[in-house]
């Protein structure tokens, strides 16, 4: 784990602010997640989420992103049970976040890595149903490209619920490197009155600085 004071000092030096704490490495690197057949893994996932929220609180973040870290529900006879595990874990995380003035942000994710909330509409309905001060909807343009029939249509449908936005092209490259039309994407966000963060969440190729510069250049064309 990075040294918290060192991270805070580096952030202050850079002039940037932290808007979101990512959770994907917890699943990718450590194998812990919120929903899993093994109770020890679920417990580790709950503890990890609390630690991520704590880190976010120290760094002034809005909250924690919940993407692949949520895991997946078990098809068949275990569906209802595992769906309950998922929802309970989400509520516990939302409770913990809300008590600290933060939120967990559910990200509709591709169908190959989770079966719990793939489309923006599903995410919107889930957040509406839960009606929890510590739970919010975020969107990701890359996953919308694969899961939603219309990117602008999904944005308009969830217009009252979108609180955070990940930007990436269809191959997870920098905006403008593939085929998503970001003019339509940004226009839809403008039309629903979105004024929140646009967070570029991409593979840092061909190099970090190059990808960052090209992302900024493309997005500035439409902002």
mmCIF file of C-alpha atoms in Angstrom:
data_model
loop_
_atom_site.group_PDB
_atom_site.id
_atom_site.type_symbol
_atom_site.label_atom_id
_atom_site.label_comp_id
_atom_site.label_asym_id
_atom_site.label_seq_id
_atom_site.Cartn_x
_atom_site.Cartn_y
_atom_site.Cartn_z
ATOM 1 C CA UNK A 1 0.000 0.000 0.000
ATOM 2 C CA UNK A 2 1.306 3.489 -0.789
ATOM 3 C CA UNK A 3 2.246 5.804 2.050
ATOM 4 C CA UNK A 4 -0.777 8.035 2.668
ATOM 5 C CA UNK A 5 1.258 11.105 3.558
ATOM 6 C CA UNK A 6 3.448 10.610 0.517
ATOM 7 C CA UNK A 7 0.392 10.390 -1.727
ATOM 8 C CA UNK A 8 -1.096 13.536 -0.192
ATOM 9 C CA UNK A 9 2.177 15.404 -0.689
ATOM 10 C CA UNK A 10 2.409 14.317 -4.335
ATOM 11 C CA UNK A 11 -1.180 15.394 -4.994
ATOM 12 C CA UNK A 12 -0.527 18.795 -3.424
ATOM 13 C CA UNK A 13 2.639 19.180 -5.493
ATOM 14 C CA UNK A 14 0.840 18.316 -8.730
ATOM 15 C CA UNK A 15 -1.971 20.819 -8.268
ATOM 16 C CA UNK A 16 -4.573 18.165 -9.055
ATOM 17 C CA UNK A 17 -7.401 16.968 -6.844
ATOM 18 C CA UNK A 18 -8.628 13.415 -6.295
ATOM 19 C CA UNK A 19 -12.196 12.876 -7.475
ATOM 20 C CA UNK A 20 -12.566 9.093 -7.281
ATOM 21 C CA UNK A 21 -10.882 6.061 -5.735
ATOM 22 C CA UNK A 22 -10.675 3.102 -8.108
ATOM 23 C CA UNK A 23 -11.337 -0.420 -6.881
ATOM 24 C CA UNK A 24 -10.499 -2.620 -9.888
ATOM 25 C CA UNK A 25 -6.944 -3.537 -8.747
ATOM 26 C CA UNK A 26 -8.420 -5.135 -5.625
ATOM 27 C CA UNK A 27 -10.048 -7.753 -7.849
ATOM 28 C CA UNK A 28 -7.414 -7.871 -10.574
ATOM 29 C CA UNK A 29 -4.327 -8.050 -8.379
ATOM 30 C CA UNK A 30 -5.555 -9.308 -5.011
ATOM 31 C CA UNK A 31 -8.545 -11.453 -5.949
ATOM 32 C CA UNK A 32 -10.913 -9.838 -3.449
ATOM 33 C CA UNK A 33 -14.417 -8.755 -4.403
ATOM 34 C CA UNK A 34 -17.827 -7.970 -3.004
ATOM 35 C CA UNK A 35 -19.710 -11.042 -4.246
ATOM 36 C CA UNK A 36 -18.089 -14.495 -4.377
ATOM 37 C CA UNK A 37 -19.005 -18.074 -3.331
ATOM 38 C CA UNK A 38 -16.216 -18.002 -0.720
ATOM 39 C CA UNK A 39 -17.323 -16.095 2.394
ATOM 40 C CA UNK A 40 -13.721 -15.221 3.250
ATOM 41 C CA UNK A 41 -13.334 -13.470 -0.097
ATOM 42 C CA UNK A 42 -16.604 -11.590 0.445
ATOM 43 C CA UNK A 43 -15.441 -10.521 3.907
ATOM 44 C CA UNK A 44 -12.105 -9.408 2.475
ATOM 45 C CA UNK A 45 -13.991 -7.462 -0.183
ATOM 46 C CA UNK A 46 -16.074 -5.685 2.448
ATOM 47 C CA UNK A 47 -12.965 -4.791 4.436
ATOM 48 C CA UNK A 48 -11.197 -3.579 1.296
ATOM 49 C CA UNK A 49 -14.140 -1.370 0.356
ATOM 50 C CA UNK A 50 -14.090 0.236 3.794
ATOM 51 C CA UNK A 51 -10.359 0.879 3.453
ATOM 52 C CA UNK A 52 -10.869 2.447 0.015
ATOM 53 C CA UNK A 53 -13.577 4.704 1.407
ATOM 54 C CA UNK A 54 -11.259 5.680 4.264
ATOM 55 C CA UNK A 55 -8.524 6.524 1.755
ATOM 56 C CA UNK A 56 -10.967 8.564 -0.281
ATOM 57 C CA UNK A 57 -12.060 10.492 2.781
ATOM 58 C CA UNK A 58 -8.444 11.421 3.581
ATOM 59 C CA UNK A 59 -7.818 12.529 0.002
ATOM 60 C CA UNK A 60 -11.052 14.479 -0.438
ATOM 61 C CA UNK A 61 -12.553 12.166 -3.073
ATOM 62 C CA UNK A 62 -16.233 12.046 -3.940
ATOM 63 C CA UNK A 63 -16.267 8.310 -3.387
ATOM 64 C CA UNK A 64 -15.245 4.881 -4.636
ATOM 65 C CA UNK A 65 -15.920 3.445 -8.078
ATOM 66 C CA UNK A 66 -17.523 -0.021 -8.113
ATOM 67 C CA UNK A 67 -16.777 -1.788 -11.383
ATOM 68 C CA UNK A 68 -15.365 -5.314 -11.687
ATOM 69 C CA UNK A 69 -14.627 -5.247 -7.934
ATOM 70 C CA UNK A 70 -18.264 -6.131 -7.287
ATOM 71 C CA UNK A 71 -17.770 -9.629 -8.680
ATOM 72 C CA UNK A 72 -20.607 -11.575 -10.261
ATOM 73 C CA UNK A 73 -23.754 -13.389 -9.189
ATOM 74 C CA UNK A 74 -23.847 -17.189 -9.468
ATOM 75 C CA UNK A 75 -26.150 -18.428 -12.260
ATOM 76 C CA UNK A 76 -28.722 -21.140 -11.641
ATOM 77 C CA UNK A 77 -29.871 -22.292 -8.227
ATOM 78 C CA UNK A 78 -27.539 -19.899 -6.391
ATOM 79 C CA UNK A 79 -28.732 -16.810 -8.246
ATOM 80 C CA UNK A 80 -31.066 -15.439 -5.580
ATOM 81 C CA UNK A 81 -28.637 -16.166 -2.752
ATOM 82 C CA UNK A 82 -25.664 -14.588 -4.488
ATOM 83 C CA UNK A 83 -27.750 -11.637 -5.667
ATOM 84 C CA UNK A 84 -28.580 -11.094 -2.010
ATOM 85 C CA UNK A 85 -24.880 -11.168 -1.120
ATOM 86 C CA UNK A 86 -24.240 -8.553 -3.800
ATOM 87 C CA UNK A 87 -27.008 -6.233 -2.669
ATOM 88 C CA UNK A 88 -26.114 -6.598 1.002
ATOM 89 C CA UNK A 89 -22.481 -5.763 0.253
ATOM 90 C CA UNK A 90 -23.532 -2.720 -1.759
ATOM 91 C CA UNK A 91 -25.790 -1.469 1.033
ATOM 92 C CA UNK A 92 -23.091 -1.968 3.651
ATOM 93 C CA UNK A 93 -20.612 -0.056 1.510
ATOM 94 C CA UNK A 94 -23.129 2.703 0.846
ATOM 95 C CA UNK A 95 -23.862 2.973 4.572
ATOM 96 C CA UNK A 96 -20.161 3.284 5.359
ATOM 97 C CA UNK A 97 -19.615 5.860 2.608
ATOM 98 C CA UNK A 98 -22.644 7.974 3.496
ATOM 99 C CA UNK A 99 -21.537 8.188 7.125
ATOM 100 C CA UNK A 100 -18.391 9.914 5.820
ATOM 101 C CA UNK A 101 -20.128 12.226 3.381
ATOM 102 C CA UNK A 102 -19.172 10.073 0.405
ATOM 103 C CA UNK A 103 -20.763 7.630 -2.045
ATOM 104 C CA UNK A 104 -20.008 4.392 -3.810
ATOM 105 C CA UNK A 105 -20.534 4.770 -7.559
ATOM 106 C CA UNK A 106 -21.941 1.760 -9.367
ATOM 107 C CA UNK A 107 -20.546 1.480 -12.899
ATOM 108 C CA UNK A 108 -22.576 -0.490 -15.469
ATOM 109 C CA UNK A 109 -19.971 -2.974 -16.668
ATOM 110 C CA UNK A 110 -19.462 -5.305 -19.602
ATOM 111 C CA UNK A 111 -21.347 -8.621 -19.618
ATOM 112 C CA UNK A 112 -18.166 -10.707 -19.888
ATOM 113 C CA UNK A 113 -16.933 -9.689 -16.434
ATOM 114 C CA UNK A 114 -20.132 -9.351 -14.408
ATOM 115 C CA UNK A 115 -23.798 -10.245 -14.714
ATOM 116 C CA UNK A 116 -24.908 -7.636 -12.179
ATOM 117 C CA UNK A 117 -25.764 -4.356 -13.956
ATOM 118 C CA UNK A 118 -24.468 -4.165 -17.500
ATOM 119 C CA UNK A 119 -26.504 -1.358 -19.056
ATOM 120 C CA UNK A 120 -26.993 2.221 -17.942
ATOM 121 C CA UNK A 121 -30.734 1.626 -17.657
ATOM 122 C CA UNK A 122 -30.123 -1.314 -15.309
ATOM 123 C CA UNK A 123 -27.831 0.864 -13.225
ATOM 124 C CA UNK A 124 -30.384 3.644 -13.090
ATOM 125 C CA UNK A 125 -33.167 1.275 -12.014
ATOM 126 C CA UNK A 126 -30.944 -0.218 -9.322
ATOM 127 C CA UNK A 127 -29.987 3.166 -7.873
ATOM 128 C CA UNK A 128 -33.625 4.285 -7.978
ATOM 129 C CA UNK A 129 -34.746 1.104 -6.236
ATOM 130 C CA UNK A 130 -32.126 1.333 -3.489
ATOM 131 C CA UNK A 131 -32.729 5.066 -2.939
ATOM 132 C CA UNK A 132 -29.628 5.353 -0.756
ATOM 133 C CA UNK A 133 -27.735 8.574 -0.025
ATOM 134 C CA UNK A 134 -24.453 6.675 -0.258
ATOM 135 C CA UNK A 135 -25.108 5.079 -3.668
ATOM 136 C CA UNK A 136 -24.831 6.784 -7.055
ATOM 137 C CA UNK A 137 -24.684 5.944 -10.760
ATOM 138 C CA UNK A 138 -21.675 6.579 -12.939
ATOM 139 C CA UNK A 139 -21.256 5.798 -16.632
ATOM 140 C CA UNK A 140 -18.334 4.671 -18.787
ATOM 141 C CA UNK A 141 -18.332 5.405 -22.515
ATOM 142 C CA UNK A 142 -16.336 2.271 -23.389
ATOM 143 C CA UNK A 143 -18.785 -0.080 -21.664
ATOM 144 C CA UNK A 144 -21.751 1.880 -23.013
ATOM 145 C CA UNK A 145 -20.428 1.231 -26.508
ATOM 146 C CA UNK A 146 -20.680 -2.532 -25.937
ATOM 147 C CA UNK A 147 -23.761 -2.746 -23.698
ATOM 148 C CA UNK A 148 -26.158 0.091 -24.592
ATOM 149 C CA UNK A 149 -28.037 0.257 -27.897
ATOM 150 C CA UNK A 150 -27.527 4.023 -28.076
ATOM 151 C CA UNK A 151 -25.000 5.993 -26.062
ATOM 152 C CA UNK A 152 -26.899 9.309 -26.269
ATOM 153 C CA UNK A 153 -30.166 7.431 -25.676
ATOM 154 C CA UNK A 154 -28.795 5.861 -22.493
ATOM 155 C CA UNK A 155 -27.597 9.247 -21.267
ATOM 156 C CA UNK A 156 -30.992 10.838 -21.873
ATOM 157 C CA UNK A 157 -32.794 7.940 -20.169
ATOM 158 C CA UNK A 158 -30.638 8.273 -17.038
ATOM 159 C CA UNK A 159 -30.445 12.052 -17.162
ATOM 160 C CA UNK A 160 -31.484 12.539 -13.522
ATOM 161 C CA UNK A 161 -29.145 9.887 -12.132
ATOM 162 C CA UNK A 162 -25.709 10.270 -13.720
ATOM 163 C CA UNK A 163 -23.239 11.628 -11.165
ATOM 164 C CA UNK A 164 -19.836 10.731 -12.605
ATOM 165 C CA UNK A 165 -18.470 9.954 -16.069
ATOM 166 C CA UNK A 166 -15.595 7.771 -17.281
ATOM 167 C CA UNK A 167 -14.369 8.629 -20.762
ATOM 168 C CA UNK A 168 -12.578 6.114 -22.997
ATOM 169 C CA UNK A 169 -12.851 5.063 -26.603
ATOM 170 C CA UNK A 170 -14.292 1.710 -27.679
ATOM 171 C CA UNK A 171 -10.968 -0.118 -27.308
ATOM 172 C CA UNK A 172 -10.245 1.517 -23.899
ATOM 173 C CA UNK A 173 -7.812 3.793 -25.717
ATOM 174 C CA UNK A 174 -7.714 7.572 -25.442
ATOM 175 C CA UNK A 175 -10.774 9.452 -26.789
ATOM 176 C CA UNK A 176 -10.436 9.756 -30.542
ATOM 177 C CA UNK A 177 -8.363 6.592 -30.976
ATOM 178 C CA UNK A 178 -11.290 4.393 -32.089
ATOM 179 C CA UNK A 179 -14.880 4.880 -33.217
ATOM 180 C CA UNK A 180 -16.991 6.426 -30.424
ATOM 181 C CA UNK A 181 -18.315 9.808 -31.558
ATOM 182 C CA UNK A 182 -17.472 12.010 -28.604
ATOM 183 C CA UNK A 183 -19.236 14.985 -30.126
ATOM 184 C CA UNK A 184 -22.537 13.158 -29.652
ATOM 185 C CA UNK A 185 -21.445 11.925 -26.214
ATOM 186 C CA UNK A 186 -20.552 15.384 -24.886
ATOM 187 C CA UNK A 187 -23.575 16.966 -26.546
ATOM 188 C CA UNK A 188 -25.882 14.540 -24.751
ATOM 189 C CA UNK A 189 -24.217 15.311 -21.420
ATOM 190 C CA UNK A 190 -24.625 19.024 -22.103
ATOM 191 C CA UNK A 191 -28.290 18.613 -22.950
ATOM 192 C CA UNK A 192 -29.066 16.822 -19.684
ATOM 193 C CA UNK A 193 -27.236 19.539 -17.762
ATOM 194 C CA UNK A 194 -24.384 17.366 -16.526
ATOM 195 C CA UNK A 195 -21.728 19.526 -14.860
ATOM 196 C CA UNK A 196 -19.696 16.881 -13.043
ATOM 197 C CA UNK A 197 -16.347 15.236 -13.632
ATOM 198 C CA UNK A 198 -15.179 13.812 -16.967
ATOM 199 C CA UNK A 199 -12.537 11.302 -15.897
ATOM 200 C CA UNK A 200 -10.346 9.838 -18.636
ATOM 201 C CA UNK A 201 -10.061 6.143 -17.723
ATOM 202 C CA UNK A 202 -7.904 4.548 -20.398
ATOM 203 C CA UNK A 203 -5.026 2.253 -21.233
ATOM 204 C CA UNK A 204 -2.052 4.615 -21.038
ATOM 205 C CA UNK A 205 -0.805 3.907 -24.559
ATOM 206 C CA UNK A 206 1.321 4.662 -26.490
ATOM 207 C CA UNK A 207 2.641 6.468 -23.372
ATOM 208 C CA UNK A 208 1.045 8.168 -20.381
ATOM 209 C CA UNK A 209 1.791 11.747 -21.426
ATOM 210 C CA UNK A 210 0.892 11.170 -25.075
ATOM 211 C CA UNK A 211 -2.441 9.557 -24.162
ATOM 212 C CA UNK A 212 -3.221 12.348 -21.691
ATOM 213 C CA UNK A 213 -2.425 15.104 -24.182
ATOM 214 C CA UNK A 214 -4.482 13.497 -26.950
ATOM 215 C CA UNK A 215 -7.419 12.936 -24.580
ATOM 216 C CA UNK A 216 -7.423 16.563 -23.483
ATOM 217 C CA UNK A 217 -7.073 17.838 -27.040
ATOM 218 C CA UNK A 218 -10.044 15.799 -28.274
ATOM 219 C CA UNK A 219 -12.330 16.618 -25.357
ATOM 220 C CA UNK A 220 -11.558 20.330 -25.560
ATOM 221 C CA UNK A 221 -12.935 20.316 -29.091
ATOM 222 C CA UNK A 222 -16.385 19.637 -27.658
ATOM 223 C CA UNK A 223 -16.330 21.403 -24.284
#
